[in-house]
Amino acid sequence: MARILIVDDAPHTHRLLTLMLERINHTTITAESGPQALEQLENSPVDLMITDLNMPNMNGFALMERVRANEKFKNLPIIMLTASGQQQAPMVAAEKGANRFLTQPISSWELNRVVTECLSLIDGQSG
C-alpha cells in the first residue's frame, strides 16, 4: 500500500508504529532525527511522514517547516505525534503544515483511521 517515514528519536516508537502499520500492509522507513529524515526524503520517496514533536536538535515543528519549504514535499501528508500534553501543540502543528495531530499513546484503530485520511489527501490531489 503506502510507504511511510517514521521520524522519532525513540526506537520503541519506531518498532510500535512499524508493527501497527505493517499489520495494515504499509511499509515503513525510519529516521531518528530531523536531519536524518530530510536525507531519507531526498533518497527514498514516501507517501506519508509521521513525526514526533519532541526531538533533540531539530524538533517536529522545525522539520515540518523544512519539508514544507521544499517544493518536492510541500504536499506530502504529515502526521505530528507527541506524548506531551502541550495544549497549543495541535494548533501550532496545523499552522506549520501538519495534516493531523495525534497524542500518544495511540491505538492501532486510531492510527489506521488517521493514516487512511491522510493518504486519501494524496488520492484527492491526483484525481
PDB file of C-alpha atoms in Angstrom:
ATOM      1  CA  MET A   1       0.000   0.000   0.000  1.00  0.00           C
ATOM      2  CA  ALA A   2       1.833   3.134   1.204  1.00  0.00           C
ATOM      3  CA  ARG A   3       5.446   3.818   2.108  1.00  0.00           C
ATOM      4  CA  ILE A   4       5.608   5.757   5.383  1.00  0.00           C
ATOM      5  CA  LEU A   5       8.524   7.592   7.001  1.00  0.00           C
ATOM      6  CA  ILE A   6       8.505   7.441  10.808  1.00  0.00           C
ATOM      7  CA  VAL A   7      10.624  10.135  12.482  1.00  0.00           C
ATOM      8  CA  ASP A   8      11.240   9.717  16.208  1.00  0.00           C
ATOM      9  CA  ASP A   9      14.282   9.617  18.467  1.00  0.00           C
ATOM     10  CA  ALA A  10      12.783   6.711  20.467  1.00  0.00           C
ATOM     11  CA  PRO A  11      13.486   3.244  18.988  1.00  0.00           C
ATOM     12  CA  HIS A  12      10.478   1.721  20.781  1.00  0.00           C
ATOM     13  CA  THR A  13       8.195   4.153  18.939  1.00  0.00           C
ATOM     14  CA  HIS A  14       9.717   3.065  15.612  1.00  0.00           C
ATOM     15  CA  ARG A  15       9.037  -0.569  16.481  1.00  0.00           C
ATOM     16  CA  LEU A  16       5.489   0.034  17.691  1.00  0.00           C
ATOM     17  CA  LEU A  17       4.423   2.190  14.744  1.00  0.00           C
ATOM     18  CA  THR A  18       6.126  -0.143  12.257  1.00  0.00           C
ATOM     19  CA  LEU A  19       4.262  -3.112  13.728  1.00  0.00           C
ATOM     20  CA  MET A  20       0.916  -1.283  13.619  1.00  0.00           C
ATOM     21  CA  LEU A  21       1.457  -0.055  10.052  1.00  0.00           C
ATOM     22  CA  GLU A  22       2.764  -3.348   8.667  1.00  0.00           C
ATOM     23  CA  ARG A  23      -0.364  -5.076  10.005  1.00  0.00           C
ATOM     24  CA  ILE A  24      -2.367  -2.926   7.595  1.00  0.00           C
ATOM     25  CA  ASN A  25       0.029  -3.601   4.702  1.00  0.00           C
ATOM     26  CA  HIS A  26       2.089  -0.405   4.735  1.00  0.00           C
ATOM     27  CA  THR A  27       5.877  -0.368   4.539  1.00  0.00           C
ATOM     28  CA  THR A  28       7.959   1.883   6.747  1.00  0.00           C
ATOM     29  CA  ILE A  29      11.348   3.506   6.834  1.00  0.00           C
ATOM     30  CA  THR A  30      12.630   5.244   9.935  1.00  0.00           C
ATOM     31  CA  ALA A  31      14.717   8.232  10.910  1.00  0.00           C
ATOM     32  CA  GLU A  32      15.917   9.125  14.395  1.00  0.00           C
ATOM     33  CA  SER A  33      16.245  12.876  13.819  1.00  0.00           C
ATOM     34  CA  GLY A  34      15.058  15.744  11.668  1.00  0.00           C
ATOM     35  CA  PRO A  35      18.273  15.904   9.610  1.00  0.00           C
ATOM     36  CA  GLN A  36      18.154  12.144   9.015  1.00  0.00           C
ATOM     37  CA  ALA A  37      14.501  12.458   7.943  1.00  0.00           C
ATOM     38  CA  LEU A  38      15.374  15.156   5.405  1.00  0.00           C
ATOM     39  CA  GLU A  39      18.066  12.877   3.990  1.00  0.00           C
ATOM     40  CA  GLN A  40      15.616   9.951   3.825  1.00  0.00           C
ATOM     41  CA  LEU A  41      13.072  12.102   1.990  1.00  0.00           C
ATOM     42  CA  GLU A  42      15.641  13.079  -0.632  1.00  0.00           C
ATOM     43  CA  ASN A  43      16.803   9.485  -1.153  1.00  0.00           C
ATOM     44  CA  SER A  44      13.647   7.390  -0.665  1.00  0.00           C
ATOM     45  CA  PRO A  45      10.243   8.586  -1.881  1.00  0.00           C
ATOM     46  CA  VAL A  46       7.455   8.200   0.678  1.00  0.00           C
ATOM     47  CA  ASP A  47       3.691   8.694   0.647  1.00  0.00           C
ATOM     48  CA  LEU A  48       3.351   9.965   4.224  1.00  0.00           C
ATOM     49  CA  MET A  49       5.520  11.165   7.116  1.00  0.00           C
ATOM     50  CA  ILE A  50       4.773  10.620  10.795  1.00  0.00           C
ATOM     51  CA  THR A  51       6.994  12.749  13.011  1.00  0.00           C
ATOM     52  CA  ASP A  52       7.414  13.192  16.726  1.00  0.00           C
ATOM     53  CA  LEU A  53       7.235  16.730  18.071  1.00  0.00           C
ATOM     54  CA  ASN A  54       9.841  16.470  20.826  1.00  0.00           C
ATOM     55  CA  MET A  55      13.214  15.522  19.361  1.00  0.00           C
ATOM     56  CA  PRO A  56      16.678  16.920  20.095  1.00  0.00           C
ATOM     57  CA  ASN A  57      18.467  19.229  17.640  1.00  0.00           C
ATOM     58  CA  MET A  58      15.511  19.690  15.264  1.00  0.00           C
ATOM     59  CA  ASN A  59      12.023  19.286  16.702  1.00  0.00           C
ATOM     60  CA  GLY A  60       8.998  18.235  14.690  1.00  0.00           C
ATOM     61  CA  PHE A  61       7.909  21.819  14.030  1.00  0.00           C
ATOM     62  CA  ALA A  62      11.301  22.736  12.553  1.00  0.00           C
ATOM     63  CA  LEU A  63      11.303  19.545  10.477  1.00  0.00           C
ATOM     64  CA  MET A  64       7.856  20.334   9.072  1.00  0.00           C
ATOM     65  CA  GLU A  65       8.925  23.864   8.169  1.00  0.00           C
ATOM     66  CA  ARG A  66      11.904  22.468   6.234  1.00  0.00           C
ATOM     67  CA  VAL A  67       9.753  19.852   4.498  1.00  0.00           C
ATOM     68  CA  ARG A  68       7.053  22.360   3.533  1.00  0.00           C
ATOM     69  CA  ALA A  69       9.693  24.797   2.223  1.00  0.00           C
ATOM     70  CA  ASN A  70      10.853  22.178  -0.302  1.00  0.00           C
ATOM     71  CA  GLU A  71       8.718  22.259  -3.451  1.00  0.00           C
ATOM     72  CA  LYS A  72       9.061  18.463  -3.860  1.00  0.00           C
ATOM     73  CA  PHE A  73       7.451  17.793  -0.483  1.00  0.00           C
ATOM     74  CA  LYS A  74       5.029  20.670   0.004  1.00  0.00           C
ATOM     75  CA  ASN A  75       2.032  18.333  -0.461  1.00  0.00           C
ATOM     76  CA  LEU A  76       3.430  15.377   1.496  1.00  0.00           C
ATOM     77  CA  PRO A  77       0.867  14.387   4.146  1.00  0.00           C
ATOM     78  CA  ILE A  78       2.327  14.782   7.647  1.00  0.00           C
ATOM     79  CA  ILE A  79       1.057  13.429  10.947  1.00  0.00           C
ATOM     80  CA  MET A  80       2.508  15.069  14.073  1.00  0.00           C
ATOM     81  CA  LEU A  81       2.848  12.775  17.067  1.00  0.00           C
ATOM     82  CA  THR A  82       3.593  13.729  20.661  1.00  0.00           C
ATOM     83  CA  ALA A  83       3.489  12.249  24.115  1.00  0.00           C
ATOM     84  CA  SER A  84       3.358  15.677  25.689  1.00  0.00           C
ATOM     85  CA  GLY A  85       0.179  17.365  26.789  1.00  0.00           C
ATOM     86  CA  GLN A  86       1.086  20.721  25.279  1.00  0.00           C
ATOM     87  CA  GLN A  87      -2.238  22.465  24.758  1.00  0.00           C
ATOM     88  CA  GLN A  88      -1.047  24.712  21.930  1.00  0.00           C
ATOM     89  CA  ALA A  89       0.783  21.941  20.045  1.00  0.00           C
ATOM     90  CA  PRO A  90      -2.110  20.854  17.760  1.00  0.00           C
ATOM     91  CA  MET A  91      -2.792  24.428  16.673  1.00  0.00           C
ATOM     92  CA  VAL A  92       0.898  25.169  16.051  1.00  0.00           C
ATOM     93  CA  ALA A  93       1.291  21.848  14.216  1.00  0.00           C
ATOM     94  CA  ALA A  94      -1.572  22.780  11.879  1.00  0.00           C
ATOM     95  CA  GLU A  95      -0.046  26.220  11.275  1.00  0.00           C
ATOM     96  CA  LYS A  96       3.312  24.622  10.436  1.00  0.00           C
ATOM     97  CA  GLY A  97       1.739  22.217   7.962  1.00  0.00           C
ATOM     98  CA  ALA A  98       0.656  19.064   9.784  1.00  0.00           C
ATOM     99  CA  ASN A  99      -2.383  17.385   8.267  1.00  0.00           C
ATOM    100  CA  ARG A 100      -3.234  15.587  11.515  1.00  0.00           C
ATOM    101  CA  PHE A 101      -2.059  15.572  15.142  1.00  0.00           C
ATOM    102  CA  LEU A 102      -2.044  12.554  17.467  1.00  0.00           C
ATOM    103  CA  THR A 103      -1.252  12.375  21.182  1.00  0.00           C
ATOM    104  CA  GLN A 104       0.374   9.178  22.416  1.00  0.00           C
ATOM    105  CA  PRO A 105      -0.500   6.580  23.409  1.00  0.00           C
ATOM    106  CA  ILE A 106      -2.484   5.817  20.276  1.00  0.00           C
ATOM    107  CA  SER A 107      -4.450   2.738  19.328  1.00  0.00           C
ATOM    108  CA  SER A 108      -3.985   0.740  16.137  1.00  0.00           C
ATOM    109  CA  TRP A 109      -7.514   1.736  15.162  1.00  0.00           C
ATOM    110  CA  GLU A 110      -6.833   5.452  15.605  1.00  0.00           C
ATOM    111  CA  LEU A 111      -3.524   5.272  13.717  1.00  0.00           C
ATOM    112  CA  ASN A 112      -5.176   3.364  10.859  1.00  0.00           C
ATOM    113  CA  ARG A 113      -8.000   5.923  10.656  1.00  0.00           C
ATOM    114  CA  VAL A 114      -5.666   8.929  10.563  1.00  0.00           C
ATOM    115  CA  VAL A 115      -3.229   7.318   8.103  1.00  0.00           C
ATOM    116  CA  THR A 116      -6.150   6.444   5.806  1.00  0.00           C
ATOM    117  CA  GLU A 117      -7.443  10.028   5.995  1.00  0.00           C
ATOM    118  CA  CYS A 118      -4.013  11.437   5.152  1.00  0.00           C
ATOM    119  CA  LEU A 119      -3.445   9.025   2.282  1.00  0.00           C
ATOM    120  CA  SER A 120      -6.832   9.991   0.847  1.00  0.00           C
ATOM    121  CA  LEU A 121      -5.436  13.529   0.545  1.00  0.00           C
ATOM    122  CA  ILE A 122      -2.931  12.162  -1.983  1.00  0.00           C
ATOM    123  CA  ASP A 123      -5.691  10.420  -3.931  1.00  0.00           C
ATOM    124  CA  GLY A 124      -7.720  13.625  -3.941  1.00  0.00           C
ATOM    125  CA  GLN A 125      -4.796  15.622  -5.362  1.00  0.00           C
ATOM    126  CA  SER A 126      -4.040  13.206  -8.172  1.00  0.00           C
ATOM    127  CA  GLY A 127      -7.649  12.631  -9.226  1.00  0.00           C
TER     128      GLY A 127
END
